[in-house]
DNA sequence: GTAACTATACCGATCGTTCGGTATCTAAAG
DNA sequence: CTTTAGATACCGAACGATCGGTATAGTTAC
């Protein structure tokens, strides 16, 4: 291969940053070009399907992030509560302490294609399932574990929205702090 | 006035429906024109400031909705818990049982002007304050009331996001159901 | 007459997209 | 070792369409 100026991972990371900030319709190819250093024509060399293919690749990377970091950490060894605290730090990192929007929120806005929505639905369900399992593992009934898992994700998503609206990350940080109790306390 | 084909209220309601669904950048003047029956030129007759002025008018209408319906219901007579159940039904109505996104979420996306963000921050703070007051009124300490108010809004916003991602309104409905306990139980 | 709106035409800018061309590298041929 | 061919990766320029916005003349209702 000849002179690849930016790696696929790096490219998708920068693209993700744009899409989670501006949403599907808010990200233009010019902005994408500017952020990645690739000319618009080059974007079509890498992703012949254009913007749709790029956003699908970005969503795929988000899914991979869940599968490679969050889910393994939840299924690791040791006490459930300890594992949750590891996940909390991963979430803090991914959401930059509450200053970066959630990709699931921003990409599920009307405008993207049907494949994208399916992907987001699947990853959200997988997230729900993973949280449910660790809650179960810490001794809860299945029904309670499901409720707690949903509440956890709801509060993560909601606190990100509120933090953005207020211009203050404190709500997100408060939410992270109570996640261990939410998911591992009966 | 002669031949006013659509009232300001009706116009802003339809515009709000567009903005909360597609976000600021996702709403074009053509779409706005199509949804309201007003030609593009007529939009500029009513709102010489263009899209910016329209979205500000929409945001103003959202704020008025809070001031004229939600806040009065919270400050009405009768037991706090009863007032909260009234508010719950207002929220269910405004969010169409969870199928319509929150305007605060969608309009706080990067792209809108600084005035818009200020407006959204103010209305969110007012909402927070109103929930805090009714929680206080039902016997909580100020610090607990504040936490519960924030949790309530966080869970409303978050459940709307999760509901949209899953294509299932149940999370939102579950959140509404526990709002009375959240805001009025010590 | 005037206020509210329509019809149409236009503007420069940007949208997503496409195409022809140009470096840069690898690999086979001489 | 050099030459050549071909694939790879990228770019400049332009496409038609639409964007937000403007201008003007005409129509309708009070």
Short mmCIF file of C-alpha atoms (C1' of nucleotides) in Angstrom, two decimals:
data_model
loop_
_atom_site.label_atom_id
_atom_site.label_comp_id
_atom_site.label_asym_id
_atom_site.label_seq_id
_atom_site.Cartn_x
_atom_site.Cartn_y
_atom_site.Cartn_z
CA UNK A 1 0.00 0.00 0.00
CA UNK A 2 1.20 3.46 -0.85
CA UNK A 3 1.55 6.27 1.65
CA UNK A 4 -1.56 5.95 3.85
CA UNK A 5 -1.73 9.37 5.49
CA UNK A 6 -4.12 8.48 8.29
CA UNK A 7 -5.01 5.09 9.74
CA UNK A 8 -8.55 3.79 9.59
CA UNK A 9 -8.76 3.81 13.39
CA UNK A 10 -7.59 7.39 13.64
CA UNK A 11 -9.94 8.42 10.86
CA UNK A 12 -12.96 6.79 12.48
CA UNK A 13 -12.11 8.25 15.87
CA UNK A 14 -12.11 11.77 14.46
CA UNK A 15 -15.27 11.07 12.47
CA UNK A 16 -16.95 9.75 15.62
CA UNK A 17 -16.03 12.94 17.40
CA UNK A 18 -17.80 14.92 14.69
CA UNK A 19 -20.91 12.75 14.47
CA UNK A 20 -21.46 12.58 18.24
CA UNK A 21 -21.14 16.36 18.42
CA UNK A 22 -23.08 17.55 15.38
CA UNK A 23 -25.30 14.57 14.49
CA UNK A 24 -25.63 12.93 11.11
CA UNK A 25 -27.05 15.88 9.22
CA UNK A 26 -24.74 18.33 10.96
CA UNK A 27 -21.59 16.63 9.67
CA UNK A 28 -20.66 17.65 6.14
CA UNK A 29 -18.02 16.02 4.02
CA UNK A 30 -16.07 19.27 4.04
CA UNK A 31 -15.99 19.20 7.83
CA UNK A 32 -15.04 15.54 7.73
CA UNK A 33 -12.31 16.36 5.24
CA UNK A 34 -11.02 19.20 7.36
CA UNK A 35 -10.97 17.09 10.53
CA UNK A 36 -9.15 14.13 8.98
CA UNK A 37 -6.81 15.81 6.52
CA UNK A 38 -8.26 13.78 3.65
CA UNK A 39 -9.74 15.61 0.68
CA UNK A 40 -13.37 14.95 -0.09
CA UNK A 41 -12.45 12.89 -3.14
CA UNK A 42 -10.25 10.71 -0.97
CA UNK A 43 -13.12 10.02 1.39
CA UNK A 44 -14.89 8.38 -1.54
CA UNK A 45 -11.84 6.29 -2.30
CA UNK A 46 -11.94 4.81 1.19
CA UNK A 47 -15.73 4.76 1.50
CA UNK A 48 -17.31 4.53 -1.96
CA UNK A 49 -20.74 4.55 -0.32
CA UNK A 50 -20.17 8.14 0.82
CA UNK A 51 -21.52 9.63 4.00
CA UNK A 52 -23.83 6.70 4.69
CA UNK A 53 -20.96 4.24 4.58
CA UNK A 54 -18.81 6.46 6.76
CA UNK A 55 -21.43 6.80 9.47
CA UNK A 56 -21.98 3.03 9.36
CA UNK A 57 -18.24 2.47 9.82
CA UNK A 58 -18.29 4.91 12.73
CA UNK A 59 -21.23 3.09 14.32
CA UNK A 60 -19.43 -0.22 13.82
CA UNK A 61 -16.42 1.20 15.63
CA UNK A 62 -18.65 2.26 18.52
CA UNK A 63 -20.02 -1.28 18.70
CA UNK A 64 -16.47 -2.64 18.68
CA UNK A 65 -15.63 -0.29 21.54
CA UNK A 66 -18.42 -1.83 23.57
CA UNK A 67 -17.39 -5.37 22.65
CA UNK A 68 -13.68 -4.89 23.26
CA UNK A 69 -13.64 -2.73 26.37
CA UNK A 70 -16.94 -2.45 28.22
CA UNK A 71 -18.29 -5.98 27.92
CA UNK A 72 -14.98 -7.76 28.73
CA UNK A 73 -14.52 -5.54 31.79
CA UNK A 74 -17.98 -6.53 33.00
CA UNK A 75 -17.25 -10.22 32.51
CA UNK A 76 -13.77 -10.15 34.01
CA UNK A 77 -12.79 -11.87 37.25
CA UNK A 78 -13.16 -10.47 40.72
CA UNK A 79 -16.09 -9.05 42.69
CA UNK A 80 -18.88 -7.45 40.59
CA UNK A 81 -18.58 -4.13 42.37
CA UNK A 82 -14.92 -3.87 41.47
CA UNK A 83 -15.73 -4.58 37.82
CA UNK A 84 -18.37 -1.86 37.80
CA UNK A 85 -15.88 0.70 39.07
CA UNK A 86 -13.60 -0.22 36.18
CA UNK A 87 -16.49 0.30 33.76
CA UNK A 88 -17.28 3.63 35.40
CA UNK A 89 -13.80 4.85 34.58
CA UNK A 90 -14.18 3.65 30.99
CA UNK A 91 -17.43 5.58 30.71
CA UNK A 92 -15.84 8.67 32.21
CA UNK A 93 -13.12 8.38 29.65
CA UNK A 94 -15.41 7.77 26.66
CA UNK A 95 -17.68 10.66 27.55
CA UNK A 96 -14.76 12.90 28.55
CA UNK A 97 -16.12 13.45 32.04
CA UNK A 98 -19.51 14.40 30.60
CA UNK A 99 -18.41 16.97 28.07
CA UNK A 100 -18.92 14.81 24.98
CA UNK A 101 -22.40 13.70 23.85
CA UNK A 102 -23.41 10.07 23.54
CA UNK A 103 -23.12 8.65 20.05
CA UNK A 104 -26.27 6.58 20.54
CA UNK A 105 -28.25 9.72 21.28
CA UNK A 106 -26.81 11.75 18.44
CA UNK A 107 -26.87 9.06 15.77
CA UNK A 108 -30.42 7.94 16.52
CA UNK A 109 -31.69 11.32 15.40
CA UNK A 110 -33.93 11.12 12.35
CA UNK A 111 -31.89 11.45 9.17
CA UNK A 112 -29.69 8.39 9.25
CA UNK A 113 -30.64 5.24 7.37
CA UNK A 114 -32.50 2.18 8.64
CA UNK A 115 -29.34 0.07 8.95
CA UNK A 116 -27.89 2.64 11.32
CA UNK A 117 -30.95 2.55 13.53
CA UNK A 118 -30.87 -1.24 13.65
CA UNK A 119 -27.23 -1.13 14.69
CA UNK A 120 -27.94 1.38 17.46
CA UNK A 121 -30.88 -0.66 18.71
CA UNK A 122 -28.74 -3.78 18.85
CA UNK A 123 -25.87 -2.16 20.72
CA UNK A 124 -28.27 -0.58 23.21
CA UNK A 125 -29.88 -3.96 23.84
CA UNK A 126 -26.46 -5.54 24.27
CA UNK A 127 -25.50 -2.82 26.74
CA UNK A 128 -28.74 -3.42 28.63
CA UNK A 129 -28.07 -7.14 28.70
CA UNK A 130 -24.50 -6.71 29.96
CA UNK A 131 -25.61 -4.43 32.81
CA UNK A 132 -28.45 -6.84 33.63
CA UNK A 133 -26.03 -9.74 33.93
CA UNK A 134 -23.68 -8.06 36.35
CA UNK A 135 -26.62 -6.91 38.44
CA UNK A 136 -27.90 -10.48 38.52
CA UNK A 137 -24.46 -11.69 39.46
CA UNK A 138 -24.43 -9.42 42.49
CA UNK A 139 -27.52 -11.11 43.82
CA UNK A 140 -30.55 -9.36 42.37
CA UNK A 141 -33.64 -11.02 40.95
CA UNK A 142 -33.89 -10.99 37.18
CA UNK A 143 -36.69 -8.41 37.15
CA UNK A 144 -34.86 -6.08 39.54
CA UNK A 145 -31.61 -6.51 37.63
CA UNK A 146 -33.36 -5.51 34.42
CA UNK A 147 -34.84 -2.42 36.00
CA UNK A 148 -31.50 -1.39 37.46
CA UNK A 149 -29.71 -1.92 34.15
CA UNK A 150 -32.25 0.22 32.35
CA UNK A 151 -32.08 2.86 35.04
CA UNK A 152 -28.31 2.96 34.80
CA UNK A 153 -28.29 3.56 31.05
CA UNK A 154 -31.20 5.97 31.28
CA UNK A 155 -29.36 8.02 33.88
CA UNK A 156 -26.11 8.01 31.92
CA UNK A 157 -27.87 9.23 28.78
CA UNK A 158 -30.04 11.69 30.64
CA UNK A 159 -27.24 13.20 32.67
CA UNK A 160 -25.27 13.78 29.47
CA UNK A 161 -28.21 15.69 28.01
CA UNK A 162 -28.77 17.72 31.17
CA UNK A 163 -25.06 18.42 31.50
CA UNK A 164 -24.95 19.74 27.95
CA UNK A 165 -28.08 21.86 28.44
CA UNK A 166 -26.74 23.35 31.67
CA UNK A 167 -23.15 23.68 30.51
CA UNK A 168 -22.13 21.86 33.70
CA UNK A 169 -20.81 18.30 33.88
CA UNK A 170 -21.70 17.78 37.55
CA UNK A 171 -24.91 15.81 36.83
CA UNK A 172 -22.95 13.29 34.79
CA UNK A 173 -20.30 12.94 37.46
CA UNK A 174 -22.95 12.42 40.13
CA UNK A 175 -24.52 9.72 37.99
CA UNK A 176 -21.23 7.89 37.59
CA UNK A 177 -20.65 8.02 41.32
CA UNK A 178 -23.84 6.16 42.11
CA UNK A 179 -23.52 3.58 39.36
CA UNK A 180 -21.81 0.94 41.57
CA UNK A 181 -24.65 1.08 44.11
CA UNK A 182 -27.21 0.99 41.33
CA UNK A 183 -25.82 -2.10 39.67
CA UNK A 184 -24.44 -4.15 42.55
CA UNK A 185 -26.52 -3.34 45.62
CA UNK A 186 -29.56 -5.47 46.39
CA UNK B 1 -55.19 41.28 9.48
CA UNK B 2 -55.97 39.83 6.10
CA UNK B 3 -55.83 36.24 4.94
CA UNK B 4 -53.74 34.82 7.74
CA UNK B 5 -53.61 31.22 6.62
CA UNK B 6 -52.00 29.79 9.72
CA UNK B 7 -51.86 31.16 13.25
CA UNK B 8 -48.56 31.89 14.95
CA UNK B 9 -49.29 29.22 17.55
CA UNK B 10 -50.06 26.59 14.95
CA UNK B 11 -47.01 27.59 12.94
CA UNK B 12 -44.68 27.35 15.93
CA UNK B 13 -46.17 24.03 16.98
CA UNK B 14 -45.41 22.51 13.62
CA UNK B 15 -41.96 24.09 13.55
CA UNK B 16 -41.28 22.70 17.03
CA UNK B 17 -42.26 19.26 15.78
CA UNK B 18 -39.66 19.55 13.05
CA UNK B 19 -36.86 20.95 15.20
CA UNK B 20 -37.30 18.42 18.02
CA UNK B 21 -37.26 15.61 15.46
CA UNK B 22 -34.49 16.65 13.08
CA UNK B 23 -32.45 19.16 15.12
CA UNK B 24 -31.47 22.64 14.03
CA UNK B 25 -29.29 21.68 11.09
CA UNK B 26 -31.70 18.99 9.94
CA UNK B 27 -34.55 21.45 9.42
CA UNK B 28 -34.42 23.29 6.10
CA UNK B 29 -36.59 26.20 5.09
CA UNK B 30 -38.14 24.05 2.37
CA UNK B 31 -39.17 21.48 4.96
CA UNK B 32 -40.49 24.25 7.16
CA UNK B 33 -42.40 25.68 4.24
CA UNK B 34 -43.84 22.31 3.36
CA UNK B 35 -44.91 21.58 6.94
CA UNK B 36 -46.61 24.91 7.53
CA UNK B 37 -48.06 25.70 4.11
CA UNK B 38 -46.22 29.01 4.04
CA UNK B 39 -44.02 29.80 1.07
CA UNK B 40 -40.37 30.48 1.76
CA UNK B 41 -40.86 34.17 1.02
CA UNK B 42 -43.71 34.24 3.52
CA UNK B 43 -41.49 32.77 6.21
CA UNK B 44 -39.23 35.77 5.80
CA UNK B 45 -42.23 38.08 5.96
CA UNK B 46 -43.11 36.71 9.39
CA UNK B 47 -39.55 36.15 10.56
CA UNK B 48 -37.18 38.55 8.79
CA UNK B 49 -34.32 37.05 10.77
CA UNK B 50 -34.75 33.74 8.95
CA UNK B 51 -34.03 30.34 10.42
CA UNK B 52 -32.30 31.74 13.49
CA UNK B 53 -35.31 33.87 14.38
CA UNK B 54 -37.69 30.97 13.78
CA UNK B 55 -35.79 28.61 16.04
CA UNK B 56 -35.62 31.30 18.70
CA UNK B 57 -39.39 31.76 18.45
CA UNK B 58 -39.82 28.01 18.76
CA UNK B 59 -37.59 27.94 21.84
CA UNK B 60 -39.54 30.86 23.28
CA UNK B 61 -42.74 28.90 22.77
CA UNK B 62 -41.23 25.93 24.59
CA UNK B 63 -40.34 28.21 27.48
CA UNK B 64 -43.89 29.58 27.46
CA UNK B 65 -45.19 26.02 27.58
CA UNK B 66 -43.22 25.47 30.76
CA UNK B 67 -44.36 28.76 32.27
CA UNK B 68 -48.02 28.39 31.35
CA UNK B 69 -48.63 24.72 32.00
CA UNK B 70 -45.94 22.90 33.94
CA UNK B 71 -44.95 25.53 36.49
CA UNK B 72 -48.52 26.61 37.37
CA UNK B 73 -49.54 22.98 37.83
CA UNK B 74 -46.65 22.51 40.24
CA UNK B 75 -47.61 25.60 42.23
CA UNK B 76 -51.34 24.91 42.27
CA UNK B 77 -53.32 24.05 45.39
CA UNK B 78 -53.74 20.62 46.89
CA UNK B 79 -51.29 17.94 48.04
CA UNK B 80 -47.89 17.92 46.27
CA UNK B 81 -48.30 14.33 45.14
CA UNK B 82 -51.54 15.15 43.38
CA UNK B 83 -49.87 18.06 41.59
CA UNK B 84 -47.04 15.84 40.43
CA UNK B 85 -49.47 13.37 38.86
CA UNK B 86 -50.99 16.25 36.92
CA UNK B 87 -47.53 17.22 35.72
CA UNK B 88 -46.84 13.62 34.75
CA UNK B 89 -49.83 13.66 32.44
CA UNK B 90 -48.63 16.94 30.92
CA UNK B 91 -45.24 15.38 30.26
CA UNK B 92 -46.82 12.29 28.78
CA UNK B 93 -48.77 14.53 26.48
CA UNK B 94 -45.86 16.77 25.47
CA UNK B 95 -43.60 13.83 24.71
CA UNK B 96 -46.42 11.84 23.08
CA UNK B 97 -45.98 8.92 25.45
CA UNK B 98 -42.25 8.86 24.72
CA UNK B 99 -42.34 8.84 20.96
CA UNK B 100 -41.27 12.45 20.45
CA UNK B 101 -37.77 13.64 21.35
CA UNK B 102 -37.11 16.36 23.89
CA UNK B 103 -36.64 19.82 22.42
CA UNK B 104 -33.97 20.64 25.00
CA UNK B 105 -31.94 17.66 23.88
CA UNK B 106 -32.34 18.31 20.17
CA UNK B 107 -31.88 22.07 20.21
CA UNK B 108 -28.82 21.99 22.45
CA UNK B 109 -26.91 20.18 19.72
CA UNK B 110 -23.96 22.18 18.44
CA UNK B 111 -25.01 24.30 15.47
CA UNK B 112 -27.53 26.69 16.99
CA UNK B 113 -26.53 30.17 18.10
CA UNK B 114 -25.40 31.32 21.55
CA UNK B 115 -28.74 32.96 22.36
CA UNK B 116 -30.47 29.64 21.85
CA UNK B 117 -28.11 27.86 24.22
CA UNK B 118 -28.62 30.53 26.86
CA UNK B 119 -32.38 30.12 26.55
CA UNK B 120 -32.15 26.34 26.91
CA UNK B 121 -29.88 26.65 29.92
CA UNK B 122 -32.31 29.03 31.58
CA UNK B 123 -35.38 26.89 30.99
CA UNK B 124 -33.55 23.80 32.25
CA UNK B 125 -32.54 25.63 35.40
CA UNK B 126 -36.11 26.86 35.88
CA UNK B 127 -37.37 23.30 35.46
CA UNK B 128 -34.85 22.12 38.01
CA UNK B 129 -35.92 24.82 40.40
CA UNK B 130 -39.62 24.03 40.02
CA UNK B 131 -39.06 20.33 40.72
CA UNK B 132 -36.84 21.21 43.67
CA UNK B 133 -39.54 23.37 45.20
CA UNK B 134 -42.25 20.75 45.07
CA UNK B 135 -39.86 18.17 46.50
CA UNK B 136 -39.05 20.57 49.32
CA UNK B 137 -42.73 21.19 49.87
CA UNK B 138 -43.32 17.49 50.39
CA UNK B 139 -40.90 17.47 53.28
CA UNK B 140 -37.41 16.87 51.89
CA UNK B 141 -34.26 18.71 52.88
CA UNK B 142 -33.02 21.23 50.36
CA UNK B 143 -30.06 19.08 49.34
CA UNK B 144 -32.19 15.95 48.90
CA UNK B 145 -34.84 17.90 47.01
CA UNK B 146 -32.19 19.19 44.62
CA UNK B 147 -30.86 15.71 44.00
CA UNK B 148 -34.34 14.32 43.38
CA UNK B 149 -35.23 17.16 41.01
CA UNK B 150 -32.08 16.56 39.00
CA UNK B 151 -32.67 12.82 39.00
CA UNK B 152 -36.22 13.33 37.74
CA UNK B 153 -35.17 15.45 34.78
CA UNK B 154 -32.17 13.23 34.07
CA UNK B 155 -34.41 10.18 33.94
CA UNK B 156 -37.00 11.87 31.76
CA UNK B 157 -34.35 12.95 29.25
CA UNK B 158 -32.49 9.67 29.42
CA UNK B 159 -35.55 7.48 29.03
CA UNK B 160 -36.52 9.45 25.94
CA UNK B 161 -33.11 8.74 24.42
CA UNK B 162 -33.19 5.07 25.35
CA UNK B 163 -36.78 4.73 24.11
CA UNK B 164 -35.78 6.21 20.77
CA UNK B 165 -32.70 4.00 20.47
CA UNK B 166 -34.68 0.86 21.32
CA UNK B 167 -37.76 1.80 19.34
CA UNK B 168 -39.79 1.07 22.47
CA UNK B 169 -41.48 3.66 24.68
CA UNK B 170 -41.65 1.45 27.77
CA UNK B 171 -38.60 3.01 29.47
CA UNK B 172 -40.21 6.44 29.27
CA UNK B 173 -43.49 5.17 30.63
CA UNK B 174 -41.73 3.43 33.50
CA UNK B 175 -39.95 6.68 34.31
CA UNK B 176 -43.21 8.64 34.39
CA UNK B 177 -44.73 6.06 36.70
CA UNK B 178 -42.10 6.53 39.36
CA UNK B 179 -41.93 10.31 39.15
CA UNK B 180 -44.45 10.88 42.00
CA UNK B 181 -42.40 8.74 44.38
CA UNK B 182 -39.21 10.43 43.24
CA UNK B 183 -40.43 13.96 43.85
CA UNK B 184 -42.74 13.62 46.83
CA UNK B 185 -41.47 10.73 48.92
CA UNK B 186 -39.02 11.43 51.71
"C1'" DG C 1 -55.44 51.43 1.68
"C1'" DT C 2 -53.04 48.34 4.04
"C1'" DA C 3 -51.69 44.03 5.95
"C1'" DA C 4 -50.74 39.13 4.83
"C1'" DC C 5 -49.42 36.23 1.74
"C1'" DT C 6 -48.18 34.13 -3.09
"C1'" DA C 7 -45.45 33.52 -7.18
"C1'" DT C 8 -41.30 33.65 -9.23
"C1'" DA C 9 -36.81 34.59 -9.95
"C1'" DC C 10 -32.59 35.12 -8.35
"C1'" DC C 11 -28.07 35.12 -5.44
"C1'" DG C 12 -23.66 33.09 -3.51
"C1'" DA C 13 -22.45 29.27 -0.80
"C1'" DT C 14 -22.39 24.72 0.34
"C1'" DC C 15 -24.24 20.14 -0.09
"C1'" DG C 16 -23.02 15.09 -1.43
"C1'" DT C 17 -20.90 13.11 -5.33
"C1'" DT C 18 -18.04 11.99 -9.46
"C1'" DC C 19 -14.15 11.89 -12.63
"C1'" DG C 20 -9.62 12.43 -14.53
"C1'" DG C 21 -5.20 12.79 -13.12
"C1'" DT C 22 -1.00 12.31 -10.06
"C1'" DA C 23 2.06 10.82 -6.84
"C1'" DT C 24 3.91 6.64 -4.24
"C1'" DC C 25 4.73 2.24 -3.49
"C1'" DT C 26 5.42 -3.12 -4.81
"C1'" DA C 27 6.63 -6.68 -7.86
"C1'" DA C 28 7.89 -8.73 -11.90
"C1'" DA C 29 10.97 -8.45 -16.13
"C1'" DG C 30 15.21 -7.60 -18.36
"C1'" DC D 1 20.51 -3.07 -10.41
"C1'" DT D 2 17.56 -0.99 -13.36
"C1'" DT D 3 13.31 -0.71 -15.81
"C1'" DT D 4 8.66 -1.18 -16.26
"C1'" DA D 5 3.79 -2.25 -15.11
"C1'" DG D 6 0.25 -2.00 -12.08
"C1'" DA D 7 -2.01 -1.36 -8.02
"C1'" DT D 8 -2.75 1.88 -4.18
"C1'" DA D 9 -3.77 6.27 -2.12
"C1'" DC D 10 -4.69 10.65 -2.80
"C1'" DC D 11 -5.96 15.30 -4.93
"C1'" DG D 12 -8.05 19.32 -7.88
"C1'" DA D 13 -11.84 20.56 -10.16
"C1'" DA D 14 -16.20 20.30 -11.31
"C1'" DC D 15 -21.07 18.27 -11.26
"C1'" DG D 16 -26.20 19.11 -10.30
"C1'" DA D 17 -28.88 19.94 -6.33
"C1'" DT D 18 -30.09 22.27 -2.42
"C1'" DC D 19 -28.97 25.45 1.20
"C1'" DG D 20 -30.31 30.08 3.62
"C1'" DG D 21 -31.57 34.41 2.06
"C1'" DT D 22 -33.25 38.48 -0.99
"C1'" DA D 23 -36.03 41.15 -4.34
"C1'" DT D 24 -40.12 42.37 -6.66
"C1'" DA D 25 -44.55 42.40 -8.57
"C1'" DG D 26 -49.13 40.74 -7.89
"C1'" DT D 27 -53.25 38.90 -5.27
"C1'" DT D 28 -56.51 38.48 -1.53
"C1'" DA D 29 -59.10 39.94 2.47
"C1'" DC D 30 -60.51 43.36 5.66
#
